[in-house]
Amino acid sequence: MSRTHLVDFLFAGLSRRSRLFSQGWGNEQFLEDVAEAAPFQHLPSPVTPAWSEPRLQRGLQVRDGTFLSPLAGLDAAAQTAHVRWLSAGNGSPRGACIVLASSREEGFSLRERLYAPLAREGIDLFLLENPYYGLRRPLGQKGGALRTVSDHVLMNLGMVEEARALLAWLRASGRSRLGVAGYSMGGYMAALTAAVVSEPVAVAALAAGASPVPVFTQGLLSWSIAFALLDGPRGDAAQARLRLGRIFDLANLTRFPPPKQPDAAVLVACRRDGFVPGEETLALHAHWPGSELRWVDAGHVSALFTERAALCAAIRDALARLEVSASAPARQSPSA
């Protein structure tokens, strides 16, 4: 692997000013229950988004939608899910892809800039706002720095459950060529979503890997966590680091089966990534036989500015490879 990109170091240095988990572990009973539960065994409650009237924005039709999150236990401010729908508006989309947000990414503007070319090509995009971010941020939380570990686990569970519910709504609306994608944390959660849904979906896991543990305990993101403070009065940073690793290992993708159609999975890794180790993307690629792994010569942060074509191509190609059942229902126009 090449050395870490300078921009990754600069971003990590700025981010450490806004500490993650500044209020500790959070709801201990919830963390215990999550560790003992078998996740994603039940289908999420059905959702029917309420959509705004479409507006024209840079040549695309844009609608904003809301629905009640199927995940119980979220903070009151996070219970309403917000989603933005980008479409070419030609009535015959080539597919639809749910795009999940990365760590600390609030709002839709970054993903709109990155992936708008796909919408102009005829791929409908559905951009979900993460629980605890942006319009769903709890009172008192500063930006995207979540206050407790349990809030972060709830956010991740909410991302997957809401993506599953939105996929089910799209399928019930008659769409058959469906995908899920994301960058960094969004890529992890997109990959987890693809692994736990019962139908084949395309997946583009961008700058993500098999396990989030090294990201939070070893990589540059760990600079944002005051481990000694997280451990409380004892102040044992090493023990706090170990416990956080055990919690986040519950989302290790090697604990879950591969997606139903792993050859419709495209993984993108950055050779100079200081946040996600390349070994973790290799591990995910090995766990998903038939998936494709692509490398870009960039850092974790710089790739967002220099590799837009590669990120869009991963989503486009994953969708194109998805085998669509001939018995799929005829498409109906979703209610606006």
PDB file of C-alpha atoms in Angstrom, residues 29 66 81 121 138 223 225 276 289 317:
ATOM      1  CA  GLN A  29     -28.995  -1.838  28.330  1.00  0.00           C
ATOM      2  CA  THR A  66     -40.508  11.688   4.522  1.00  0.00           C
ATOM      3  CA  ALA A  81     -36.735   9.732   7.854  1.00  0.00           C
ATOM      4  CA  GLU A 121     -28.350   8.929 -17.460  1.00  0.00           C
ATOM      5  CA  PRO A 138     -31.096  15.715  18.194  1.00  0.00           C
ATOM      6  CA  TRP A 223      -8.124  10.513  16.444  1.00  0.00           C
ATOM      7  CA  ILE A 225     -12.254   9.573  20.023  1.00  0.00           C
ATOM      8  CA  VAL A 276     -10.190   2.347   5.824  1.00  0.00           C
ATOM      9  CA  PRO A 289     -16.979 -14.468  -4.368  1.00  0.00           C
ATOM     10  CA  ASP A 317     -21.847  -1.178 -13.547  1.00  0.00           C
TER      11      ASP A 317
END
